[in-house]
Coordinates of C-alpha atoms and ligand atoms in Angstrom, one line a residue:
M1138 CA -8.1 20.4 -2.7
R1139 CA -4.7 19.9 -1.3
P1140 CA -1.5 21.4 -3.3
Q1141 CA 0.0 19.2 -5.6
I1142 CA 3.6 18.0 -4.4
K1143 CA 6.4 17.8 -6.9
F1144 CA 9.9 17.0 -5.8
C1145 CA 12.9 18.0 -7.9
G1146 CA 16.4 17.4 -8.5
M1147 CA 16.1 13.2 -8.4
R1148 CA 19.2 11.8 -8.5
S1149 CA 19.0 8.1 -7.9
K1150 CA 16.7 5.1 -7.6
K1151 CA 16.5 5.5 -3.8
D1152 CA 15.4 9.1 -4.5
V1153 CA 12.9 8.1 -6.7
V1154 CA 11.2 5.1 -4.5
N1155 CA 11.4 7.6 -1.9
A1156 CA 9.4 10.2 -3.2
C1157 CA 6.9 7.8 -4.1
S1158 CA 6.5 6.4 -0.8
A1159 CA 6.4 9.6 0.7
G1160 CA 3.3 9.9 -1.6
A1161 CA 4.8 12.8 -4.4
D1162 CA 2.3 13.6 -7.2
Y1163 CA 5.5 14.8 -9.8
L1164 CA 9.3 13.8 -9.9
G1165 CA 11.5 16.2 -11.3
F1166 CA 14.8 15.2 -13.2
I1167 CA 17.1 18.0 -14.3
F1168 CA 18.7 17.5 -17.7
A1169 CA 20.6 20.8 -17.6
P1170 CA 23.8 21.6 -16.6
S1171 CA 23.6 21.2 -12.7
K1172 CA 24.8 19.2 -9.9
R1173 CA 21.7 17.3 -9.9
R1174 CA 21.7 16.7 -13.7
V1175 CA 20.7 13.2 -14.9
R1176 CA 21.2 11.1 -17.9
P1177 CA 17.9 9.7 -19.4
E1178 CA 18.8 6.4 -19.5
D1179 CA 19.5 6.4 -15.9
V1180 CA 15.6 7.6 -15.1
C1181 CA 14.0 5.1 -17.5
E1182 CA 15.9 2.5 -15.3
W1183 CA 14.8 4.0 -11.9
T1184 CA 11.4 4.4 -12.8
A1185 CA 10.6 1.2 -14.8
E1186 CA 9.4 -0.3 -11.8
L1187 CA 6.8 2.0 -10.9
P1188 CA 3.2 1.2 -11.2
Q1189 CA 2.3 1.8 -14.6
N1190 CA -1.4 3.2 -14.0
N1191 CA -0.9 5.3 -10.7
R1192 CA 2.5 6.9 -10.4
A1193 CA 3.9 10.1 -9.9
L1194 CA 4.2 12.2 -13.0
L1195 CA 7.9 12.3 -14.4
T1196 CA 9.0 15.9 -15.3
G1197 CA 11.9 16.4 -17.3
V1198 CA 13.4 20.1 -16.8
F1199 CA 15.5 21.6 -19.7
V1200 CA 17.1 24.8 -20.1
D1201 CA 17.3 26.3 -23.4
E1202 CA 18.0 22.7 -25.1
E1203 CA 17.8 21.7 -29.0
E1204 CA 14.6 20.4 -29.8
T1205 CA 15.9 17.2 -31.0
T1206 CA 17.8 16.4 -27.7
I1207 CA 14.4 17.1 -25.7
I1208 CA 12.7 15.1 -27.8
Q1209 CA 15.3 12.0 -27.5
T1210 CA 15.4 12.9 -23.6
A1211 CA 11.7 12.6 -23.2
K1212 CA 11.5 9.2 -25.3
T1213 CA 14.3 7.8 -23.6
A1214 CA 13.5 8.8 -20.2
G1215 CA 9.8 7.8 -20.5
L1216 CA 8.9 11.9 -19.5
D1217 CA 5.3 12.8 -18.8
I1218 CA 6.2 16.5 -18.9
I1219 CA 8.6 18.9 -20.1
Q1220 CA 9.6 21.7 -18.4
C1221 CA 11.0 24.7 -20.4
H1222 CA 13.3 26.5 -17.9
G1223 CA 15.1 28.8 -19.7
N1224 CA 14.3 31.9 -22.0
E1225 CA 12.1 29.6 -24.7
T1226 CA 9.5 31.4 -26.6
S1227 CA 5.7 30.4 -27.1
A1228 CA 6.5 29.0 -30.6
D1229 CA 9.2 26.3 -28.9
V1230 CA 6.7 25.4 -26.8
H1231 CA 4.5 25.1 -29.2
A1232 CA 6.8 23.2 -31.5
L1233 CA 7.5 20.6 -28.6
K1234 CA 4.0 19.8 -28.3
T1235 CA 3.8 19.0 -31.8
A1236 CA 7.0 17.1 -31.9
L1237 CA 5.7 15.2 -28.7
P1238 CA 1.8 14.5 -28.5
G1239 CA 0.9 12.9 -25.2
V1240 CA 3.7 14.7 -23.3
Q1241 CA 2.9 17.8 -21.5
V1242 CA 4.9 21.2 -22.0
F1243 CA 5.5 23.4 -18.8
K1244 CA 6.9 26.7 -18.9
T1245 CA 8.9 28.2 -15.5
I1246 CA 8.2 32.1 -15.3
H1247 CA 10.3 33.8 -13.0
H1248 CA 8.4 36.2 -10.7
E1249 CA 8.7 39.5 -10.8
S1250 CA 6.5 42.3 -11.9
G1251 CA 4.6 41.5 -15.1
A1252 CA 4.9 37.9 -14.5
L1253 CA 1.4 37.0 -15.0
L1254 CA 1.3 39.3 -18.4
R1255 CA 4.4 36.7 -19.5
M1256 CA 2.3 33.6 -18.6
K1257 CA -0.6 34.9 -21.1
E1258 CA 1.8 34.9 -23.6
F1259 CA 1.7 31.2 -23.4
E1260 CA -1.4 30.5 -22.7
N1261 CA -2.4 28.7 -25.8
A1262 CA 0.6 27.3 -25.6
A1263 CA 1.9 25.7 -22.3
D1264 CA 0.2 22.7 -20.3
G1265 CA 1.2 24.6 -17.2
F1266 CA 3.7 26.6 -15.2
L1267 CA 6.0 27.1 -12.6
V1268 CA 6.6 30.0 -11.1
D1269 CA 10.1 30.3 -9.6
T1270 CA 9.5 33.0 -6.7
K1271 CA 13.5 33.1 -5.5
T1272 CA 14.8 36.5 -6.2
E1273 CA 18.4 37.6 -5.5
H1274 CA 16.7 40.4 -3.2
S1275 CA 14.8 37.8 -0.9
M1276 CA 17.8 35.6 -0.5
G1277 CA 19.5 38.6 1.2
G1278 CA 19.4 36.5 4.7
T1279 CA 15.8 37.7 5.6
G1280 CA 15.2 34.0 6.4
T1281 CA 11.8 34.2 3.6
A1282 CA 12.8 33.0 0.3
F1283 CA 9.9 34.4 -1.9
D1284 CA 7.2 36.7 -2.2
W1285 CA 4.1 34.6 -0.5
D1286 CA 1.6 37.4 -1.0
A1287 CA 1.7 36.7 -5.1
V1288 CA 0.7 33.0 -4.4
P1289 CA -3.3 33.5 -4.4
E1290 CA -3.0 35.7 -7.7
Y1291 CA -1.2 32.7 -9.3
S1292 CA -3.6 30.1 -7.5
E1293 CA -6.5 32.2 -9.2
E1294 CA -4.6 32.0 -12.8
A1295 CA -4.4 28.3 -12.5
K1296 CA -8.0 28.1 -11.7
R1297 CA -9.0 30.5 -14.6
Q1298 CA -6.8 28.9 -17.3
G1299 CA -7.7 25.1 -15.7
V1300 CA -3.7 24.3 -15.9
P1301 CA -1.4 23.8 -13.2
I1302 CA 0.7 26.3 -11.8
F1303 CA 3.6 25.3 -9.5
I1304 CA 5.1 27.5 -6.6
A1305 CA 9.2 27.1 -6.6
G1306 CA 12.1 28.5 -4.8
G1307 CA 13.2 28.1 -1.0
I1308 CA 10.3 25.8 -0.2
T1309 CA 11.3 24.0 3.3
A1310 CA 9.6 21.8 5.8
A1311 CA 10.0 24.7 8.3
N1312 CA 7.9 27.2 6.0
A1313 CA 5.6 24.7 3.9
D1314 CA 2.8 25.4 6.3
E1315 CA 2.8 28.7 6.4
L1316 CA 2.7 28.6 2.7
L1317 CA -0.5 26.7 2.6
N1318 CA -2.4 29.8 3.8
Y1319 CA -1.8 31.2 0.2
H1320 CA -3.5 28.0 -1.2
P1321 CA -0.9 27.4 -4.1
W1322 CA -1.9 25.0 -6.9
G1323 CA 1.1 23.1 -5.9
L1324 CA 4.7 23.2 -4.7
D1325 CA 7.8 22.2 -6.3
I1326 CA 10.7 21.6 -4.0
S1327 CA 14.3 20.5 -4.2
S1328 CA 16.8 21.5 -1.9
G1329 CA 14.0 21.9 0.6
I1330 CA 14.1 18.0 1.0
E1331 CA 18.0 18.0 1.1
T1332 CA 20.5 16.9 3.6
G1333 CA 24.1 18.1 2.6
D1334 CA 23.6 17.0 -0.7
E1335 CA 21.6 14.3 -0.6
K1336 CA 17.8 14.0 -0.7
D1337 CA 16.6 13.0 2.5
Y1338 CA 13.3 10.8 3.0
R1339 CA 12.3 12.2 6.4
K1340 CA 11.9 15.4 5.1
M1341 CA 10.1 14.5 2.2
V1342 CA 7.5 12.9 4.4
T1343 CA 7.3 15.9 6.9
I1344 CA 6.7 18.5 3.6
M1345 CA 4.1 15.8 2.6
K1346 CA 2.6 15.5 6.3
K1347 CA 2.6 19.2 6.4
T1348 CA 1.3 20.5 3.2
A1349 CA -0.3 17.6 1.6
N1350 CA -2.0 16.2 4.6
V1351 CA -0.4 12.8 3.4
Y1352 CA 0.0 10.0 5.8
A1353 CA 3.2 7.9 5.3
F1354 CA 4.2 5.5 7.8
P1355 CA 6.3 3.9 8.6
D1356 CA 9.6 5.7 7.8
E1357 CA 13.0 4.1 6.7
L1358 CA 13.2 2.6 10.6
G1359 CA 9.8 1.1 10.6
R1360 CA 8.6 4.2 13.1
Y1361 CA 4.9 5.5 13.4
G1362 CA 6.1 8.7 14.9
D1363 CA 7.4 7.7 18.2
F1364 CA 6.2 3.8 18.1
G1365 CA 7.6 0.8 16.2
G1366 CA 11.0 0.1 15.4
K1367 CA 12.9 -2.8 15.8
Y1368 CA 13.7 -3.6 19.5
V1369 CA 15.3 -7.6 18.6
P1370 CA 18.5 -9.4 19.5
E1371 CA 21.3 -8.9 16.6
T1372 CA 20.5 -12.9 15.4
L1373 CA 17.2 -11.3 14.1
M1374 CA 18.1 -8.3 12.6
Y1375 CA 19.8 -10.0 9.5
A1376 CA 16.1 -12.2 9.3
L1377 CA 14.0 -8.6 9.6
T1378 CA 16.1 -6.8 6.5
Q1379 CA 15.9 -10.0 4.5
L1380 CA 12.3 -10.0 5.4
E1381 CA 11.8 -6.6 4.3
E1382 CA 13.8 -6.8 1.3
A1383 CA 11.8 -10.0 0.2
Y1384 CA 8.3 -8.5 1.0
H1385 CA 9.3 -5.4 -1.2
T1386 CA 10.8 -7.3 -4.6
I1387 CA 8.2 -10.1 -4.3
T1388 CA 4.9 -8.4 -3.4
A1389 CA 5.8 -6.2 -6.5
E1390 CA 6.3 -9.1 -8.7
E1391 CA 3.0 -9.4 -11.1
S1392 CA 2.9 -13.4 -10.5
F1393 CA 2.9 -12.9 -7.0
K1394 CA -0.2 -10.1 -7.2
A1395 CA -2.0 -12.5 -9.6
E1396 CA -1.2 -15.8 -7.6
L1397 CA -2.5 -14.4 -4.1
Q1398 CA -5.5 -12.5 -5.9
Q1399 CA -6.5 -15.8 -7.2
E1400 CA -6.2 -17.7 -3.6
L1401 CA -8.1 -14.8 -1.9
K1402 CA -10.6 -15.1 -4.8
R1403 CA -11.4 -19.0 -5.6
Y1404 CA -10.1 -20.5 -2.0
A1405 CA -10.7 -17.4 0.6
G1406 CA -14.0 -16.0 -0.5
R1407 CA -12.9 -12.5 -1.3
P1408 CA -14.6 -10.4 -2.3
T1409 CA -16.5 -10.0 0.8
E1410 CA -19.7 -8.6 1.1
I1411 CA -21.3 -5.7 2.6
T1412 CA -24.7 -6.4 4.0
Y1413 CA -27.2 -3.7 5.4
A1414 CA -28.4 -4.4 8.5
G1415 CA -32.2 -2.8 8.3
S1416 CA -33.5 -4.7 11.6
L1417 CA -30.4 -3.5 13.5
T1418 CA -30.4 -0.1 12.3
E1419 CA -34.3 0.1 13.0
A1420 CA -33.5 -1.1 16.8
Y1421 CA -30.6 1.1 16.9
G1422 CA -32.1 4.1 15.7
G1423 CA -30.1 7.0 13.9
A1424 CA -27.4 6.0 11.2
Q1425 CA -27.8 3.0 8.9
I1426 CA -25.5 0.0 9.8
Y1427 CA -23.5 -1.6 7.2
L1428 CA -21.4 -4.9 7.8
K1429 CA -18.1 -5.4 6.2
R1430 CA -18.8 -9.3 6.1
E1431 CA -15.0 -10.5 6.7
D1432 CA -17.0 -13.6 8.8
L1433 CA -17.9 -15.1 5.8
L1434 CA -14.1 -16.1 4.5
H1435 CA -13.0 -19.5 4.8
T1436 CA -11.9 -20.0 8.3
G1437 CA -14.1 -17.7 10.0
A1438 CA -12.4 -14.5 10.0
H1439 CA -10.1 -11.3 8.5
K1440 CA -7.0 -13.6 9.7
I1441 CA -6.6 -16.0 6.3
N1442 CA -6.0 -12.9 4.4
N1443 CA -3.1 -12.0 5.8
A1444 CA -1.8 -15.9 6.5
L1445 CA -2.5 -16.9 2.7
A1446 CA -0.4 -13.6 1.8
Q1447 CA 2.6 -14.4 4.3
G1448 CA 2.4 -18.0 3.2
L1449 CA 3.1 -16.9 0.3
L1450 CA 6.1 -14.9 0.4
A1451 CA 7.6 -17.6 2.8
K1452 CA 7.2 -20.0 -0.3
K1453 CA 8.9 -17.0 -2.5
M1454 CA 11.5 -16.8 0.0
G1455 CA 12.3 -20.6 0.0
K1456 CA 11.1 -21.1 3.4
T1457 CA 10.0 -24.8 4.2
E1458 CA 8.7 -24.5 7.7
I1459 CA 6.1 -22.1 9.2
I1460 CA 5.8 -20.9 12.9
A1461 CA 3.1 -19.0 14.2
E1462 CA 1.8 -17.9 17.8
T1463 CA -1.8 -17.9 18.5
G1464 CA -4.2 -16.6 21.4
A1465 CA -7.8 -17.6 20.2
G1466 CA -6.5 -20.1 18.1
Q1467 CA -8.1 -18.5 15.1
H1468 CA -4.2 -17.1 14.0
G1469 CA -3.3 -20.5 14.4
V1470 CA -6.1 -21.8 12.3
A1471 CA -5.8 -19.7 9.3
T1472 CA -2.0 -20.3 9.4
A1473 CA -2.6 -24.4 9.8
T1474 CA -5.0 -24.1 7.0
M1475 CA -2.8 -21.9 5.1
A1476 CA 0.3 -24.6 5.6
A1477 CA -1.9 -27.5 4.6
R1478 CA -2.6 -25.5 1.3
F1479 CA 0.5 -24.9 0.2
G1480 CA 2.5 -27.9 1.4
L1481 CA 4.4 -26.4 4.3
S1482 CA 5.5 -27.3 7.5
C1483 CA 3.5 -25.6 10.5
K1484 CA 4.4 -25.1 14.0
V1485 CA 1.9 -23.3 16.4
F1486 CA 3.0 -22.2 19.8
M1487 CA -0.1 -21.7 21.9
G1488 CA -0.3 -20.9 25.6
A1489 CA -1.3 -23.6 28.0
E1490 CA -4.1 -21.4 29.2
D1491 CA -5.6 -20.7 25.8
M1492 CA -5.4 -23.9 24.7
K1493 CA -7.8 -25.3 27.6
R1494 CA -10.0 -22.1 26.6
Q1495 CA -9.8 -23.4 23.0
E1496 CA -9.7 -26.8 23.1
L1497 CA -11.9 -26.8 19.7
N1498 CA -9.4 -24.7 17.8
V1499 CA -6.0 -26.8 19.2
F1500 CA -8.1 -30.0 18.0
R1501 CA -8.8 -28.6 14.4
M1502 CA -5.3 -27.1 13.9
R1503 CA -4.0 -30.6 14.6
L1504 CA -6.3 -32.3 12.0
L1505 CA -5.3 -29.6 9.6
G1506 CA -1.8 -31.3 10.1
A1507 CA -0.1 -28.3 12.1
E1508 CA 2.0 -29.0 15.5
V1509 CA 0.7 -27.2 18.6
L1510 CA 3.0 -26.6 20.9
E1511 CA 2.1 -26.0 24.6
V1512 CA 4.0 -23.0 26.3
Q1513 CA 4.2 -23.4 29.8
S1514 CA 5.8 -20.0 30.6
G1515 CA 4.3 -16.7 32.5
G1516 CA 0.4 -16.4 32.1
K1517 CA 0.5 -19.0 29.7
T1518 CA -1.0 -16.9 27.3
L1519 CA -0.7 -15.0 23.8
K1520 CA 2.4 -13.0 25.2
D1521 CA 4.2 -16.0 26.2
A1522 CA 3.5 -18.0 23.0
T1523 CA 4.8 -15.0 21.3
N1524 CA 8.0 -15.0 23.3
E1525 CA 8.3 -18.7 22.3
A1526 CA 7.9 -18.4 18.8
I1527 CA 10.6 -15.6 18.7
R1528 CA 13.0 -17.7 20.5
H1529 CA 12.4 -20.6 17.9
W1530 CA 12.6 -18.3 15.2
V1531 CA 16.2 -17.6 16.4
A1532 CA 17.4 -20.6 16.4
N1533 CA 15.9 -21.8 12.9
V1534 CA 16.3 -18.5 11.2
D1535 CA 17.4 -19.9 7.4
T1536 CA 14.3 -22.1 6.9
T1537 CA 11.9 -20.9 9.4
F1538 CA 9.2 -18.4 8.3
Y1539 CA 7.5 -16.4 11.3
L1540 CA 4.5 -15.6 10.3
I1541 CA 2.9 -13.0 12.8
G1542 CA -1.2 -12.7 12.9
S1543 CA -1.8 -9.3 13.6
V1544 CA 0.2 -5.8 13.0
V1545 CA 2.3 -6.1 16.2
G1546 CA 6.4 -7.4 16.3
P1547 CA 9.3 -5.8 15.1
H1548 CA 9.0 -4.0 11.6
P1549 CA 8.4 -4.7 8.9
Y1550 CA 5.8 -6.8 10.4
P1551 CA 3.2 -4.4 11.3
M1552 CA 3.5 -2.8 8.1
I1553 CA 3.2 -6.3 5.8
V1554 CA 0.1 -7.4 8.0
R1555 CA -1.4 -4.0 7.4
N1556 CA -0.9 -3.7 3.7
F1557 CA -2.0 -7.3 3.5
Q1558 CA -5.4 -6.7 5.3
R1559 CA -5.8 -3.3 3.8
V1560 CA -7.8 -5.3 0.9
I1561 CA -11.2 -5.1 3.9
G1562 CA -10.6 -1.1 3.3
D1563 CA -10.0 -1.1 -0.4
E1564 CA -12.9 -3.3 -1.0
S1565 CA -15.3 -1.5 1.1
I1566 CA -14.5 2.1 -0.4
R1567 CA -15.6 0.9 -3.9
Q1568 CA -18.8 -1.4 -2.4
M1569 CA -19.8 1.3 -0.2
E1570 CA -19.7 3.6 -3.5
E1571 CA -21.8 0.8 -5.2
I1572 CA -24.2 0.3 -2.8
C1573 CA -24.9 3.8 -1.1
G1574 CA -23.5 5.8 -3.5
K1575 CA -21.3 7.5 -0.4
Q1576 CA -18.6 6.6 2.1
P1577 CA -19.8 5.9 5.7
A1578 CA -19.8 8.9 8.2
E1579 CA -17.8 6.4 10.3
A1580 CA -16.1 3.3 9.9
V1581 CA -15.9 0.8 13.2
A1582 CA -13.3 -1.9 14.2
C1583 CA -12.4 -3.9 17.2
V1584 CA -9.0 -4.0 18.2
G1585 CA -7.0 -6.5 19.6
G1586 CA -3.2 -6.5 18.2
G1587 CA -5.0 -4.4 15.6
S1588 CA -5.0 -6.3 12.2
N1589 CA -8.7 -5.8 11.3
A1590 CA -8.9 -2.4 12.3
M1591 CA -5.8 -1.4 10.2
G1592 CA -7.2 -3.2 7.2
M1593 CA -10.4 -1.3 7.4
F1594 CA -9.1 2.1 8.3
Y1595 CA -5.6 2.5 6.4
P1596 CA -7.2 3.2 2.8
Y1597 CA -9.7 5.7 4.7
I1598 CA -7.1 8.0 6.4
N1599 CA -7.3 11.5 5.8
S1600 CA -10.6 10.9 4.0
G1601 CA -12.8 12.5 6.1
V1602 CA -14.6 9.1 7.3
R1603 CA -14.6 9.0 11.4
L1604 CA -12.3 6.2 12.4
T1605 CA -13.2 4.4 15.6
G1606 CA -11.4 1.3 17.2
I1607 CA -12.7 -0.5 20.2
E1608 CA -10.8 -1.7 22.8
A1609 CA -11.8 -4.4 25.5
A1610 CA -12.6 -2.8 28.8
G1611 CA -13.4 -6.6 30.0
K1612 CA -15.2 -6.3 33.7
G1613 CA -14.9 -2.6 33.7
M1614 CA -12.4 0.3 33.1
D1615 CA -12.2 1.0 36.9
T1616 CA -11.0 -2.7 37.5
P1617 CA -7.8 -4.5 36.6
D1618 CA -9.5 -7.0 34.2
H1619 CA -9.3 -5.2 31.2
A1620 CA -7.5 -5.1 27.7
A1621 CA -7.8 -1.5 26.8
T1622 CA -4.3 -0.8 26.0
L1623 CA -4.4 2.5 24.4
S1624 CA -7.0 4.0 27.4
K1625 CA -4.9 2.5 30.3
G1626 CA -1.7 1.7 29.0
R1627 CA 1.9 3.5 29.1
K1628 CA 4.9 3.3 26.5
G1629 CA 7.0 0.3 26.4
V1630 CA 8.9 -2.0 24.3
L1631 CA 6.9 -5.6 23.8
H1632 CA 8.0 -8.5 21.2
G1633 CA 10.4 -6.1 19.4
A1634 CA 8.0 -3.1 19.1
L1635 CA 7.7 0.4 21.1
S1636 CA 4.0 0.8 21.6
Y1637 CA 1.4 1.1 24.4
L1638 CA 1.6 -1.7 26.9
I1639 CA -0.4 -2.6 29.9
Q1640 CA 1.9 -2.6 32.7
D1641 CA 2.2 -2.1 36.4
D1642 CA 3.8 0.8 38.3
H1643 CA 7.0 -1.1 38.0
G1644 CA 7.1 -1.6 34.4
N1645 CA 5.8 -5.1 34.5
V1646 CA 4.0 -6.2 31.6
F1647 CA 0.5 -7.8 33.0
E1648 CA -2.3 -10.4 31.9
P1649 CA -4.8 -8.1 30.4
Y1650 CA -8.2 -9.8 30.4
S1651 CA -11.3 -9.8 27.9
I1652 CA -14.0 -12.5 27.6
S1653 CA -13.0 -12.8 24.3
A1654 CA -9.5 -14.5 23.6
G1655 CA -8.5 -12.6 20.7
L1656 CA -8.6 -9.4 22.1
D1657 CA -6.6 -9.9 25.6
Y1658 CA -3.3 -9.0 24.2
P1659 CA -1.3 -6.3 26.4
G1660 CA 0.0 -4.6 23.8
I1661 CA -1.4 -2.5 20.5
G1662 CA 0.1 -2.3 17.0
P1663 CA 2.6 0.6 17.0
E1664 CA 0.3 2.2 14.0
H1665 CA -2.3 2.2 16.2
A1666 CA -0.5 3.9 19.1
H1667 CA 0.7 6.6 16.8
L1668 CA -2.9 6.9 15.1
H1669 CA -4.2 7.6 18.7
D1670 CA -1.7 9.9 19.8
S1671 CA -2.1 11.9 16.4
G1672 CA -5.7 12.3 16.8
I1673 CA -6.2 10.8 13.6
V1674 CA -8.5 7.8 14.8
N1675 CA -10.4 7.8 18.1
Y1676 CA -10.3 4.6 20.3
E1677 CA -13.0 3.4 22.8
A1678 CA -13.5 0.7 25.2
V1679 CA -16.4 -1.8 25.5
T1680 CA -17.1 -4.2 28.6
D1681 CA -17.6 -7.8 28.2
D1682 CA -21.4 -7.2 28.9
E1683 CA -22.0 -4.7 26.4
A1684 CA -20.3 -6.8 23.9
M1685 CA -22.6 -10.0 24.8
D1686 CA -25.3 -7.9 24.5
A1687 CA -24.6 -6.5 21.1
L1688 CA -23.8 -10.0 19.7
E1689 CA -27.2 -11.2 21.0
D1690 CA -28.8 -8.2 19.0
L1691 CA -27.2 -9.1 16.2
C1692 CA -28.0 -13.0 16.5
R1693 CA -32.0 -12.2 17.0
L1694 CA -32.2 -9.0 14.5
E1695 CA -30.1 -10.1 11.5
G1696 CA -29.4 -13.6 11.9
I1697 CA -25.6 -13.4 12.3
L1698 CA -23.7 -14.9 15.3
P1699 CA -20.2 -12.4 15.4
A1700 CA -17.0 -13.4 17.2
I1701 CA -17.0 -12.2 20.6
E1702 CA -14.3 -9.5 19.4
T1703 CA -16.4 -8.5 16.7
A1704 CA -19.0 -7.9 19.1
H1705 CA -17.1 -5.0 20.9
A1706 CA -17.3 -3.1 17.5
L1707 CA -21.0 -3.4 17.4
A1708 CA -21.5 -2.7 21.1
Y1709 CA -20.1 0.7 20.3
V1710 CA -22.5 0.8 17.2
K1711 CA -25.3 0.4 19.6
R1712 CA -24.0 3.6 21.5
A1713 CA -22.8 5.6 18.6
A1714 CA -25.6 5.2 16.0
K1715 CA -28.0 7.5 17.7
S1716 CA -26.0 10.3 17.5
Y1717 CA -26.5 10.2 13.5
S1718 CA -29.1 11.1 11.0
E1719 CA -30.8 8.7 8.9
D1720 CA -28.8 9.9 6.1
D1721 CA -25.6 8.8 7.7
A1722 CA -24.0 5.3 7.4
L1723 CA -22.0 3.4 10.0
L1724 CA -19.7 0.6 8.4
V1725 CA -18.7 -2.2 11.0
C1726 CA -15.9 -4.4 10.0
L1727 CA -17.5 -7.8 11.1
S1728 CA -14.3 -9.6 11.9
G1729 CA -15.4 -12.9 12.3
R1730 CA -18.1 -15.3 12.9
G1731 CA -18.8 -16.6 16.3
D1732 CA -19.0 -20.4 16.0
K1733 CA -15.6 -20.8 17.7
D1734 CA -17.6 -18.7 20.6
V1735 CA -20.7 -21.0 21.2
H1736 CA -19.2 -22.7 23.9
T1737 CA -18.4 -19.1 26.1
I1738 CA -21.6 -17.9 25.0
Q1739 CA -23.5 -20.6 26.7
Q1740 CA -22.0 -20.2 29.7
V1741 CA -22.3 -16.4 29.7
L1742 CA -26.0 -16.0 28.5
G1743 CA -27.1 -19.5 29.6
G1744 CA -29.9 -21.2 27.4
A1745 CA -32.5 -19.3 29.2
D1746 CA -35.0 -17.3 27.1
K1747 CA -35.1 -13.8 27.5
Ligands
PLP3281 C1 -8.1 -12.5 16.1 C2 -9.0 -11.5 15.8 C3 -9.4 -10.4 16.4 C4 -8.4 -9.4 17.0 O1 -7.5 -9.3 16.1 P1 -6.7 -8.2 15.2 O2 -5.6 -8.1 14.8 O3 -7.0 -6.8 16.5 O4 -7.4 -7.7 14.2 C5 -11.0 -9.7 16.0 N1 -11.7 -10.3 15.8 C6 -11.7 -11.4 15.2 C7 -12.8 -12.6 14.6 C8 -10.5 -12.4 15.2 O5 -10.4 -13.6 15.0

């Protein structure tokens, strides 16, 4: 089990919000004389907006305080835990517990010989302990703040008593991972997450990542490791900041959550089912194959999840015009659909080349009342349509909401889109438990910009489930005709974010190729770039031919016509299923249905009977 993490000495709402978004399990507030001392009313205000059912536990630290003061403070601040940090006796601890039912009482013990015996004095009184390992002696410049050899004894004691025992004193980002070798039950960190006198979000995230294997991105600059950020003209900086603030405020409101939930359920058709593909499993051999059916959603793909959510956000922000870019036309259709539903005006930018390839989707968008603007610049595909949409946004920033369709673009878009798509993974975790009583050995999704994959993967990160994203290898990885951004790309900036890009030796971004219009974007979401480089997610590439082959399999064996994008994920499953046993499950994000692709499929596969 990972150690529990307590960040102590919170002194502002910003500290609280940062500590929670870094993933802290406990927050500590000092109510004793200290430069970090806070007032109970302030704590109440700072923590008021944290979700009630799933938040860090609020701990108040007191030193030999009057019982009545402690009780009053606990009530005002809404504390979950009282930490007696002075010379309190077990009778004092007992009295507090009696006076405050529902509130736990912890006792601080100083690490010295006999500390375990001292702990025994409190065995039936305290609900947990904090061992302060800082000693005068060890602070004498040795660089080691405490005696780690004793930590396993405390962890044993925690197990024996079945109570928390936190280790505190001199823990920093630099020494935390070494401390992990001693298997502490929990860590309490205060000055180790400060720079100067201020709490430092980056240090919190570093500690969480090192000690608790917690994945906490983006940071406050919108970066995922080396990737992401906001590389935009000054005129857009304000719009992005405004969007980020509105996103945090509005999506936290109960009314927003309820309305979105209703739209996803009653309009789009969530939750989507998970289907066991029995014949496909038999044909491929090995793992049981399960399909997360995003193809069953209104408009035929996962994109509607994001379009409805951003549309609702736009409406609540008071924007009247929606603009979007589209490649395959699927995001354009999803956006036009949402705009019709919410009564917003809608402009969709689309490359002239894509308009030819996806004629029916162009008609569909116009039928839905959207204006489709033909983009003639560059290669006349998605990249150029995105440039044009950004240009329009710069000129109309006050009234216009730019609805980005994947986990790409400048911060906060990759984060917003991922959070609006994570419903795919959240539902999957619940449904796999219901259907199979366990989680899959591997989850697979195709990657264009990467939104269906991020939606599926995000809730599974660090869960032990192998995660694999599938890129388009087009005509083959040894040809220039592919869209395998991660496998073949180099770092660069496109559309406001740093990520991997398909570019030539001079750094010019070139036209990617894939049989599926939804995968031929030259970039990839920055979070995927980070997940790739950090090895958290695996990425593989699949050719046109392999994808079309898997597409036919799914049609014939399961009666499901998938989108060609989706067929890339299925082609990987065809390769990988055999390497698993029959007890293992593979979960595939069936991102969309293939009705839009029938024309292309007919051209490639012909009408011939096989
Ligand atoms: C657009 C699309 C994709 C690719 O987009 P991501 O952002 O990578 O998910 C994949 N599948 C379908 C069906 C699509 O419409």
